[in-house]
PDB file of C-alpha atoms in Angstrom:
ATOM      1  CA  MET A   1      32.374 -17.848 179.956  1.00  0.00           C
ATOM      2  CA  ASN A   2      34.731 -15.940 182.378  1.00  0.00           C
ATOM      3  CA  TRP A   3      33.005 -13.745 184.885  1.00  0.00           C
ATOM      4  CA  ILE A   4      35.350 -10.792 183.946  1.00  0.00           C
ATOM      5  CA  TYR A   5      34.198 -11.110 180.418  1.00  0.00           C
ATOM      6  CA  LYS A   6      30.473 -11.215 181.539  1.00  0.00           C
ATOM      7  CA  LEU A   7      30.725  -8.457 183.394  1.00  0.00           C
ATOM      8  CA  GLN A   8      32.244  -6.526 180.876  1.00  0.00           C
ATOM      9  CA  ASN A   9      29.966  -6.901 178.019  1.00  0.00           C
ATOM     10  CA  LYS A  10      27.241  -5.607 180.698  1.00  0.00           C
ATOM     11  CA  PHE A  11      28.923  -2.850 182.416  1.00  0.00           C
ATOM     12  CA  GLY A  12      32.014  -2.284 180.290  1.00  0.00           C
ATOM     13  CA  ARG A  13      30.065   1.213 179.070  1.00  0.00           C
ATOM     14  CA  TYR A  14      30.524   2.194 182.164  1.00  0.00           C
ATOM     15  CA  ALA A  15      34.187   2.137 182.965  1.00  0.00           C
ATOM     16  CA  ILE A  16      36.026   4.968 184.086  1.00  0.00           C
ATOM     17  CA  PRO A  17      39.025   5.729 181.318  1.00  0.00           C
ATOM     18  CA  GLY A  18      42.037   7.180 182.885  1.00  0.00           C
ATOM     19  CA  LEU A  19      41.139   6.066 186.657  1.00  0.00           C
ATOM     20  CA  MET A  20      44.893   6.366 187.509  1.00  0.00           C
ATOM     21  CA  LYS A  21      45.124   9.571 187.154  1.00  0.00           C
ATOM     22  CA  TYR A  22      42.171  10.471 189.707  1.00  0.00           C
ATOM     23  CA  VAL A  23      43.871   8.041 192.148  1.00  0.00           C
ATOM     24  CA  ILE A  24      47.142  10.356 191.870  1.00  0.00           C
ATOM     25  CA  VAL A  25      45.174  13.422 192.185  1.00  0.00           C
ATOM     26  CA  LEU A  26      43.303  12.162 195.309  1.00  0.00           C
ATOM     27  CA  GLN A  27      46.906  11.251 196.508  1.00  0.00           C
ATOM     28  CA  ALA A  28      48.247  14.200 196.097  1.00  0.00           C
ATOM     29  CA  ALA A  29      45.168  15.987 197.564  1.00  0.00           C
ATOM     30  CA  GLY A  30      46.066  13.540 200.380  1.00  0.00           C
ATOM     31  CA  PHE A  31      49.329  13.881 201.065  1.00  0.00           C
ATOM     32  CA  ALA A  32      49.080  18.114 201.015  1.00  0.00           C
ATOM     33  CA  LEU A  33      46.280  17.699 203.694  1.00  0.00           C
ATOM     34  CA  LEU A  34      48.599  16.004 206.012  1.00  0.00           C
ATOM     35  CA  ARG A  35      51.130  18.378 205.850  1.00  0.00           C
ATOM     36  CA  ILE A  36      48.803  21.232 206.501  1.00  0.00           C
ATOM     37  CA  ASN A  37      46.699  19.389 209.105  1.00  0.00           C
ATOM     38  CA  PRO A  38      47.621  16.134 210.005  1.00  0.00           C
ATOM     39  CA  LEU A  39      45.468  16.035 213.119  1.00  0.00           C
ATOM     40  CA  PHE A  40      42.507  16.613 210.867  1.00  0.00           C
ATOM     41  CA  PHE A  41      43.352  14.030 208.532  1.00  0.00           C
ATOM     42  CA  TYR A  42      43.978  11.300 211.403  1.00  0.00           C
ATOM     43  CA  GLU A  43      40.875  11.861 213.108  1.00  0.00           C
ATOM     44  CA  TYR A  44      38.495  12.325 210.507  1.00  0.00           C
ATOM     45  CA  LEU A  45      39.156  10.970 207.336  1.00  0.00           C
ATOM     46  CA  CYS A  46      41.285   8.024 207.763  1.00  0.00           C
ATOM     47  CA  LEU A  47      39.588   4.284 207.308  1.00  0.00           C
ATOM     48  CA  ASP A  48      38.985   4.127 211.217  1.00  0.00           C
ATOM     49  CA  PRO A  49      36.721   0.761 211.334  1.00  0.00           C
ATOM     50  CA  ALA A  50      35.295   1.947 214.923  1.00  0.00           C
ATOM     51  CA  ALA A  51      33.964   5.579 213.486  1.00  0.00           C
ATOM     52  CA  VAL A  52      32.432   3.833 210.482  1.00  0.00           C
ATOM     53  CA  MET A  53      30.031   1.516 212.865  1.00  0.00           C
ATOM     54  CA  HIS A  54      29.347   4.421 214.894  1.00  0.00           C
ATOM     55  CA  GLY A  55      28.516   6.173 211.627  1.00  0.00           C
ATOM     56  CA  GLN A  56      30.855   7.817 209.895  1.00  0.00           C
ATOM     57  CA  ILE A  57      30.672   6.279 206.422  1.00  0.00           C
ATOM     58  CA  TRP A  58      32.646   8.812 204.890  1.00  0.00           C
ATOM     59  CA  ARG A  59      35.699   7.402 205.932  1.00  0.00           C
ATOM     60  CA  LEU A  60      35.268   4.369 203.668  1.00  0.00           C
ATOM     61  CA  PHE A  61      36.114   6.729 200.377  1.00  0.00           C
ATOM     62  CA  THR A  62      38.125   9.246 201.945  1.00  0.00           C
ATOM     63  CA  PHE A  63      41.271   6.914 203.467  1.00  0.00           C
ATOM     64  CA  LEU A  64      42.105   6.616 199.710  1.00  0.00           C
ATOM     65  CA  LEU A  65      43.254  10.342 200.367  1.00  0.00           C
ATOM     66  CA  GLN A  66      46.060   8.448 202.782  1.00  0.00           C
ATOM     67  CA  PRO A  67      49.506   8.925 200.633  1.00  0.00           C
ATOM     68  CA  ALA A  68      51.592   6.136 199.718  1.00  0.00           C
ATOM     69  CA  HIS A  69      54.537   7.847 201.489  1.00  0.00           C
ATOM     70  CA  THR A  70      54.917  11.046 203.800  1.00  0.00           C
ATOM     71  CA  ASP A  71      58.048  11.948 202.568  1.00  0.00           C
ATOM     72  CA  PHE A  72      57.758  14.328 199.303  1.00  0.00           C
ATOM     73  CA  LEU A  73      60.854  12.635 197.357  1.00  0.00           C
ATOM     74  CA  TYR A  74      59.236   9.460 197.761  1.00  0.00           C
ATOM     75  CA  PHE A  75      56.084  10.251 197.440  1.00  0.00           C
ATOM     76  CA  LEU A  76      56.661  11.724 194.116  1.00  0.00           C
ATOM     77  CA  LEU A  77      58.855   8.628 192.929  1.00  0.00           C
ATOM     78  CA  TYR A  78      56.081   5.945 194.279  1.00  0.00           C
ATOM     79  CA  MET A  79      53.380   8.365 192.182  1.00  0.00           C
ATOM     80  CA  TYR A  80      55.493   8.383 188.866  1.00  0.00           C
ATOM     81  CA  LEU A  81      56.010   4.865 189.565  1.00  0.00           C
ATOM     82  CA  TYR A  82      52.641   3.714 189.854  1.00  0.00           C
ATOM     83  CA  TYR A  83      50.983   5.666 187.355  1.00  0.00           C
ATOM     84  CA  LEU A  84      53.222   4.440 184.578  1.00  0.00           C
ATOM     85  CA  LEU A  85      52.284   0.753 185.950  1.00  0.00           C
ATOM     86  CA  GLY A  86      48.505   1.450 185.974  1.00  0.00           C
ATOM     87  CA  THR A  87      48.502   3.087 182.370  1.00  0.00           C
ATOM     88  CA  THR A  88      50.193   0.285 180.951  1.00  0.00           C
ATOM     89  CA  LEU A  89      47.987  -2.665 182.169  1.00  0.00           C
ATOM     90  CA  GLU A  90      44.665  -0.646 181.603  1.00  0.00           C
ATOM     91  CA  HIS A  91      46.489   0.058 177.849  1.00  0.00           C
ATOM     92  CA  VAL A  92      47.056  -3.891 177.824  1.00  0.00           C
ATOM     93  CA  TRP A  93      43.423  -4.513 179.446  1.00  0.00           C
ATOM     94  CA  GLY A  94      40.901  -1.699 178.858  1.00  0.00           C
ATOM     95  CA  SER A  95      39.459   0.462 181.138  1.00  0.00           C
ATOM     96  CA  PHE A  96      36.801  -1.422 182.767  1.00  0.00           C
ATOM     97  CA  VAL A  97      38.940  -4.432 183.334  1.00  0.00           C
ATOM     98  CA  PHE A  98      41.564  -2.616 184.675  1.00  0.00           C
ATOM     99  CA  ASP A  99      38.878  -0.436 186.877  1.00  0.00           C
ATOM    100  CA  LEU A 100      37.807  -3.637 188.427  1.00  0.00           C
ATOM    101  CA  TYR A 101      40.855  -4.638 189.609  1.00  0.00           C
ATOM    102  CA  ILE A 102      41.290  -0.998 191.292  1.00  0.00           C
ATOM    103  CA  PHE A 103      37.895  -1.600 192.607  1.00  0.00           C
ATOM    104  CA  ILE A 104      38.061  -4.942 194.020  1.00  0.00           C
ATOM    105  CA  GLY A 105      41.287  -4.365 195.845  1.00  0.00           C
ATOM    106  CA  VAL A 106      39.718  -1.116 197.435  1.00  0.00           C
ATOM    107  CA  LEU A 107      37.135  -3.344 198.838  1.00  0.00           C
ATOM    108  CA  GLY A 108      39.739  -5.690 199.964  1.00  0.00           C
ATOM    109  CA  HIS A 109      41.136  -3.269 201.972  1.00  0.00           C
ATOM    110  CA  ILE A 110      37.759  -1.905 203.597  1.00  0.00           C
ATOM    111  CA  LEU A 111      36.761  -5.928 204.150  1.00  0.00           C
ATOM    112  CA  ALA A 112      39.993  -6.107 205.976  1.00  0.00           C
ATOM    113  CA  ALA A 113      39.774  -3.492 208.385  1.00  0.00           C
ATOM    114  CA  MET A 114      36.059  -4.459 209.161  1.00  0.00           C
ATOM    115  CA  VAL A 115      37.305  -8.294 209.776  1.00  0.00           C
ATOM    116  CA  VAL A 116      39.863  -7.685 211.915  1.00  0.00           C
ATOM    117  CA  TYR A 117      37.494  -5.027 214.126  1.00  0.00           C
ATOM    118  CA  TRP A 118      34.869  -7.482 214.088  1.00  0.00           C
ATOM    119  CA  LEU A 119      36.932 -10.536 215.021  1.00  0.00           C
ATOM    120  CA  THR A 120      39.646  -8.719 217.409  1.00  0.00           C
ATOM    121  CA  GLY A 121      38.294  -5.078 218.346  1.00  0.00           C
ATOM    122  CA  TYR A 122      41.523  -3.828 216.947  1.00  0.00           C
ATOM    123  CA  ASN A 123      40.719  -0.571 215.311  1.00  0.00           C
ATOM    124  CA  GLY A 124      44.338  -0.120 213.674  1.00  0.00           C
ATOM    125  CA  ALA A 125      43.696   3.325 212.234  1.00  0.00           C
ATOM    126  CA  PRO A 126      45.217   5.700 211.341  1.00  0.00           C
ATOM    127  CA  TYR A 127      48.646   3.571 210.469  1.00  0.00           C
ATOM    128  CA  PHE A 128      47.353   0.097 209.660  1.00  0.00           C
ATOM    129  CA  TYR A 129      44.804   0.247 206.871  1.00  0.00           C
ATOM    130  CA  ASN A 130      46.300   2.198 204.038  1.00  0.00           C
ATOM    131  CA  LEU A 131      46.777   1.582 200.358  1.00  0.00           C
ATOM    132  CA  SER A 132      50.072   0.004 200.252  1.00  0.00           C
ATOM    133  CA  TYR A 133      48.994  -3.986 199.388  1.00  0.00           C
ATOM    134  CA  LEU A 134      47.069  -2.236 196.235  1.00  0.00           C
ATOM    135  CA  TYR A 135      50.371  -0.656 195.325  1.00  0.00           C
ATOM    136  CA  MET A 136      51.476  -3.810 195.322  1.00  0.00           C
ATOM    137  CA  SER A 137      49.211  -5.726 193.569  1.00  0.00           C
ATOM    138  CA  LEU A 138      49.884  -3.449 190.905  1.00  0.00           C
ATOM    139  CA  PHE A 139      53.334  -3.993 190.858  1.00  0.00           C
ATOM    140  CA  MET A 140      52.813  -7.701 190.719  1.00  0.00           C
ATOM    141  CA  ALA A 141      50.035  -7.449 188.159  1.00  0.00           C
ATOM    142  CA  TYR A 142      52.289  -5.749 185.915  1.00  0.00           C
ATOM    143  CA  ALA A 143      55.193  -8.350 186.578  1.00  0.00           C
ATOM    144  CA  ALA A 144      52.892 -11.152 185.784  1.00  0.00           C
ATOM    145  CA  MET A 145      52.074  -9.447 182.293  1.00  0.00           C
ATOM    146  CA  PHE A 146      55.851  -8.348 181.523  1.00  0.00           C
ATOM    147  CA  PRO A 147      58.280 -10.021 183.504  1.00  0.00           C
ATOM    148  CA  GLU A 148      61.399  -9.386 181.424  1.00  0.00           C
ATOM    149  CA  ALA A 149      60.522  -5.724 182.134  1.00  0.00           C
ATOM    150  CA  GLN A 150      63.843  -3.916 183.887  1.00  0.00           C
ATOM    151  CA  PHE A 151      63.756  -1.690 186.637  1.00  0.00           C
ATOM    152  CA  LEU A 152      66.950   0.928 187.876  1.00  0.00           C
ATOM    153  CA  LEU A 153      67.490  -0.008 191.554  1.00  0.00           C
ATOM    154  CA  PHE A 154      68.702   2.953 192.731  1.00  0.00           C
ATOM    155  CA  PHE A 155      68.981   4.276 189.343  1.00  0.00           C
ATOM    156  CA  ILE A 156      71.576   2.228 188.085  1.00  0.00           C
ATOM    157  CA  ILE A 157      71.197  -1.442 188.353  1.00  0.00           C
ATOM    158  CA  PRO A 158      68.842  -2.956 186.146  1.00  0.00           C
ATOM    159  CA  ILE A 159      66.623  -6.003 187.408  1.00  0.00           C
ATOM    160  CA  LYS A 160      64.128  -7.777 185.685  1.00  0.00           C
ATOM    161  CA  ALA A 161      60.533  -7.149 187.123  1.00  0.00           C
ATOM    162  CA  LYS A 162      60.232 -10.879 187.719  1.00  0.00           C
ATOM    163  CA  TRP A 163      63.021 -10.578 190.391  1.00  0.00           C
ATOM    164  CA  PHE A 164      61.384  -7.537 192.294  1.00  0.00           C
ATOM    165  CA  ALA A 165      58.001  -9.436 192.356  1.00  0.00           C
ATOM    166  CA  ILE A 166      59.524 -12.867 193.523  1.00  0.00           C
ATOM    167  CA  ALA A 167      61.009 -10.748 196.675  1.00  0.00           C
ATOM    168  CA  GLU A 168      57.967  -9.225 197.230  1.00  0.00           C
ATOM    169  CA  GLY A 169      55.943 -12.636 197.194  1.00  0.00           C
ATOM    170  CA  LEU A 170      58.602 -14.042 199.375  1.00  0.00           C
ATOM    171  CA  PHE A 171      57.845 -10.443 201.293  1.00  0.00           C
ATOM    172  CA  PHE A 172      54.390 -11.672 201.353  1.00  0.00           C
ATOM    173  CA  LEU A 173      54.226 -15.105 202.570  1.00  0.00           C
ATOM    174  CA  TYR A 174      56.560 -14.444 205.475  1.00  0.00           C
ATOM    175  CA  GLY A 175      54.166 -11.925 206.746  1.00  0.00           C
ATOM    176  CA  ILE A 176      51.485 -14.349 206.185  1.00  0.00           C
ATOM    177  CA  ILE A 177      53.588 -17.440 207.959  1.00  0.00           C
ATOM    178  CA  MET A 178      55.032 -15.363 210.564  1.00  0.00           C
ATOM    179  CA  GLY A 179      52.755 -12.260 211.100  1.00  0.00           C
ATOM    180  CA  SER A 180      49.787 -11.888 213.770  1.00  0.00           C
ATOM    181  CA  MET A 181      46.204 -13.304 212.643  1.00  0.00           C
ATOM    182  CA  THR A 182      45.476  -9.603 212.214  1.00  0.00           C
ATOM    183  CA  THR A 183      48.486  -9.489 209.775  1.00  0.00           C
ATOM    184  CA  ARG A 184      47.007 -12.118 207.932  1.00  0.00           C
ATOM    185  CA  ILE A 185      43.594 -11.391 207.629  1.00  0.00           C
ATOM    186  CA  VAL A 186      44.773  -7.712 206.256  1.00  0.00           C
ATOM    187  CA  ALA A 187      47.417  -9.189 203.847  1.00  0.00           C
ATOM    188  CA  LEU A 188      44.793 -11.886 202.295  1.00  0.00           C
ATOM    189  CA  LEU A 189      42.010  -9.445 201.619  1.00  0.00           C
ATOM    190  CA  SER A 190      43.826  -6.413 200.720  1.00  0.00           C
ATOM    191  CA  PHE A 191      45.731  -8.336 198.357  1.00  0.00           C
ATOM    192  CA  ALA A 192      43.024 -10.765 197.263  1.00  0.00           C
ATOM    193  CA  ASN A 193      42.790  -8.761 193.811  1.00  0.00           C
ATOM    194  CA  PHE A 194      45.645 -10.129 192.593  1.00  0.00           C
ATOM    195  CA  ILE A 195      45.079 -13.321 193.727  1.00  0.00           C
ATOM    196  CA  ILE A 196      41.542 -13.371 192.452  1.00  0.00           C
ATOM    197  CA  PHE A 197      41.878 -11.861 189.231  1.00  0.00           C
ATOM    198  CA  PHE A 198      44.625 -13.848 187.575  1.00  0.00           C
ATOM    199  CA  LEU A 199      43.243 -16.938 188.837  1.00  0.00           C
ATOM    200  CA  SER A 200      39.825 -16.105 187.243  1.00  0.00           C
ATOM    201  CA  MET A 201      40.926 -14.278 184.122  1.00  0.00           C
ATOM    202  CA  TYR A 202      44.117 -16.318 183.160  1.00  0.00           C
ATOM    203  CA  GLY A 203      44.316 -19.913 185.468  1.00  0.00           C
ATOM    204  CA  LYS A 204      47.402 -21.357 183.931  1.00  0.00           C
ATOM    205  CA  ASN A 205      47.859 -18.768 181.263  1.00  0.00           C
ATOM    206  CA  ILE A 206      49.140 -15.841 183.510  1.00  0.00           C
ATOM    207  CA  ARG A 207      52.066 -15.107 181.094  1.00  0.00           C
ATOM    208  CA  GLU A 208      49.474 -14.513 178.102  1.00  0.00           C
ATOM    209  CA  ALA A 209      51.508 -10.870 177.435  1.00  0.00           C
ATOM    210  CA  PRO A 210      50.992  -9.481 174.230  1.00  0.00           C
ATOM    211  CA  ARG A 211      54.000 -11.236 172.854  1.00  0.00           C
ATOM    212  CA  THR A 212      52.837 -14.282 174.003  1.00  0.00           C
ATOM    213  CA  ALA A 213      49.634 -13.853 172.480  1.00  0.00           C
ATOM    214  CA  ALA A 214      51.020 -12.607 169.083  1.00  0.00           C
ATOM    215  CA  ARG A 215      53.141 -16.162 168.786  1.00  0.00           C
ATOM    216  CA  LYS A 216      50.481 -18.219 169.887  1.00  0.00           C
ATOM    217  CA  ALA A 217      48.032 -16.470 167.293  1.00  0.00           C
ATOM    218  CA  SER A 218      51.176 -16.642 164.269  1.00  0.00           C
ATOM    219  CA  TYR A 219      50.791 -20.935 165.359  1.00  0.00           C
ATOM    220  CA  GLN A 220      47.349 -20.889 164.739  1.00  0.00           C
ATOM    221  CA  ARG A 221      47.257 -19.397 161.698  1.00  0.00           C
ATOM    222  CA  LYS A 222      49.800 -21.293 160.065  1.00  0.00           C
ATOM    223  CA  VAL A 223      47.803 -24.627 161.382  1.00  0.00           C
ATOM    224  CA  SER A 224      44.582 -23.006 159.626  1.00  0.00           C
ATOM    225  CA  ARG A 225      46.159 -22.771 156.534  1.00  0.00           C
ATOM    226  CA  SER A 226      46.497 -26.481 156.496  1.00  0.00           C
ATOM    227  CA  VAL A 227      42.891 -27.344 157.060  1.00  0.00           C
ATOM    228  CA  PRO A 228      40.155 -27.013 154.432  1.00  0.00           C
ATOM    229  CA  LYS A 229      37.433 -24.799 155.550  1.00  0.00           C
ATOM    230  CA  THR A 230      33.883 -24.624 154.651  1.00  0.00           C
ATOM    231  CA  GLY A 231      30.987 -22.522 155.160  1.00  0.00           C
ATOM    232  CA  THR A 232      30.584 -19.030 156.038  1.00  0.00           C
ATOM    233  CA  PRO A 233      32.054 -17.514 159.383  1.00  0.00           C
ATOM    234  CA  ARG A 234      29.465 -15.219 161.720  1.00  0.00           C
ATOM    235  CA  HIS A 235      32.735 -14.467 163.981  1.00  0.00           C
ATOM    236  CA  ARG A 236      36.356 -13.025 162.945  1.00  0.00           C
ATOM    237  CA  CYS A 237      39.235 -11.839 165.086  1.00  0.00           C
ATOM    238  CA  ALA A 238      39.840  -8.154 163.619  1.00  0.00           C
ATOM    239  CA  VAL A 239      43.871  -9.016 164.899  1.00  0.00           C
ATOM    240  CA  CYS A 240      44.846 -12.242 164.559  1.00  0.00           C
ATOM    241  CA  GLY A 241      42.134 -13.429 161.254  1.00  0.00           C
ATOM    242  CA  ARG A 242      40.628 -16.379 163.130  1.00  0.00           C
ATOM    243  CA  THR A 243      37.114 -17.355 162.824  1.00  0.00           C
ATOM    244  CA  GLU A 244      35.094 -19.896 164.824  1.00  0.00           C
ATOM    245  CA  LEU A 245      35.875 -22.218 161.750  1.00  0.00           C
ATOM    246  CA  ASP A 246      39.307 -22.519 162.935  1.00  0.00           C
ATOM    247  CA  ASP A 247      38.562 -23.872 166.078  1.00  0.00           C
ATOM    248  CA  GLU A 248      35.172 -24.270 167.524  1.00  0.00           C
ATOM    249  CA  ASN A 249      36.547 -23.606 171.128  1.00  0.00           C
ATOM    250  CA  LEU A 250      37.169 -20.036 170.108  1.00  0.00           C
ATOM    251  CA  GLU A 251      35.514 -17.143 171.862  1.00  0.00           C
ATOM    252  CA  PHE A 252      34.333 -13.807 170.376  1.00  0.00           C
ATOM    253  CA  ARG A 253      33.553 -10.645 171.852  1.00  0.00           C
ATOM    254  CA  TYR A 254      33.284  -6.944 170.700  1.00  0.00           C
ATOM    255  CA  CYS A 255      35.179  -4.407 172.350  1.00  0.00           C
ATOM    256  CA  SER A 256      33.443  -1.569 174.202  1.00  0.00           C
ATOM    257  CA  GLN A 257      36.752   0.863 173.868  1.00  0.00           C
ATOM    258  CA  CYS A 258      37.051   0.618 170.033  1.00  0.00           C
ATOM    259  CA  ASP A 259      35.011   2.901 168.069  1.00  0.00           C
ATOM    260  CA  GLY A 260      33.293   0.765 165.465  1.00  0.00           C
ATOM    261  CA  GLN A 261      32.095  -2.974 165.686  1.00  0.00           C
ATOM    262  CA  TYR A 262      35.514  -4.821 166.045  1.00  0.00           C
ATOM    263  CA  GLU A 263      35.477  -8.149 167.074  1.00  0.00           C
ATOM    264  CA  TYR A 264      38.370 -10.364 168.901  1.00  0.00           C
ATOM    265  CA  CYS A 265      38.971 -13.853 169.492  1.00  0.00           C
ATOM    266  CA  MET A 266      39.750 -13.979 173.919  1.00  0.00           C
ATOM    267  CA  ASP A 267      43.815 -14.005 172.883  1.00  0.00           C
ATOM    268  CA  HIS A 268      43.635 -10.816 171.581  1.00  0.00           C
ATOM    269  CA  LEU A 269      40.744  -9.086 173.754  1.00  0.00           C
ATOM    270  CA  TYR A 270      42.734  -7.261 175.934  1.00  0.00           C
ATOM    271  CA  THR A 271      45.728  -7.015 174.150  1.00  0.00           C
ATOM    272  CA  HIS A 272      44.831  -5.023 171.430  1.00  0.00           C
ATOM    273  CA  LYS A 273      45.291  -1.564 170.580  1.00  0.00           C
ATOM    274  CA  HIS A 274      42.293   0.047 170.712  1.00  0.00           C
ATOM    275  CA  VAL A 275      41.001   1.648 167.197  1.00  0.00           C
ATOM    276  CA  LYS A 276      39.755   5.370 167.529  1.00  0.00           C
ATOM    277  CA  GLN A 277      38.473   7.317 165.130  1.00  0.00           C
ATOM    278  CA  ASP A 278      39.800  11.111 164.152  1.00  0.00           C
ATOM    279  CA  LYS A 279      36.821  13.506 165.295  1.00  0.00           C
TER     280      LYS A 279
END
């Protein structure tokens, strides 16, 4: 069973719903602080590996305040875009899996800063270590799930998400190939959440989006009707209705985000709409 599913079964109850809202609040607070007193921000809050090694542990958390952009208009656009992307991914994956994706990205940024400092002595603060790769990984995850989604370039030209993702991927590869050792370490470790997460969770089925999963489930239902089944099933998917009698290789899990005992096959565990009972 995939390690992500194991973690969700064990720690899913500790998920933070709406994590992207808290990220936006932190970014807004950091933007305001940077405008009020940039010197304080750069000297005491940014990710400075040398300062961390000398006891300023809080920098491992406060660097999350560093805004995605220092221009007010661009900052608003960035936050609006990535809030939409983040909430969409959380709706598709569930809160725990989305939280895990974000946390792996943040840890990758921290690890990159420390590794570069240990190997080269390069500090990189305050400009080098920000959340740019985390936001890039959010967009790449969205494009992998919804490659046909369209964005308006300059608010006019419609371009599909997959073409933006290809362009970002080429830019990333260019930095890996042509950049310095420091650039390579930071890029690979900071972007590790996308690389590790999708290889582990989807493997070859990286485009197993909701529409693909529904089409696959429809095909499986048609096949199952033509094969006689015997015995009483112990598991049944609440979306497609398949049981272990339809396919002995199917795995089923209960969703920690649904109100009630709803069980899903692995094709629909992260793509179903959560069932919520009215209070």
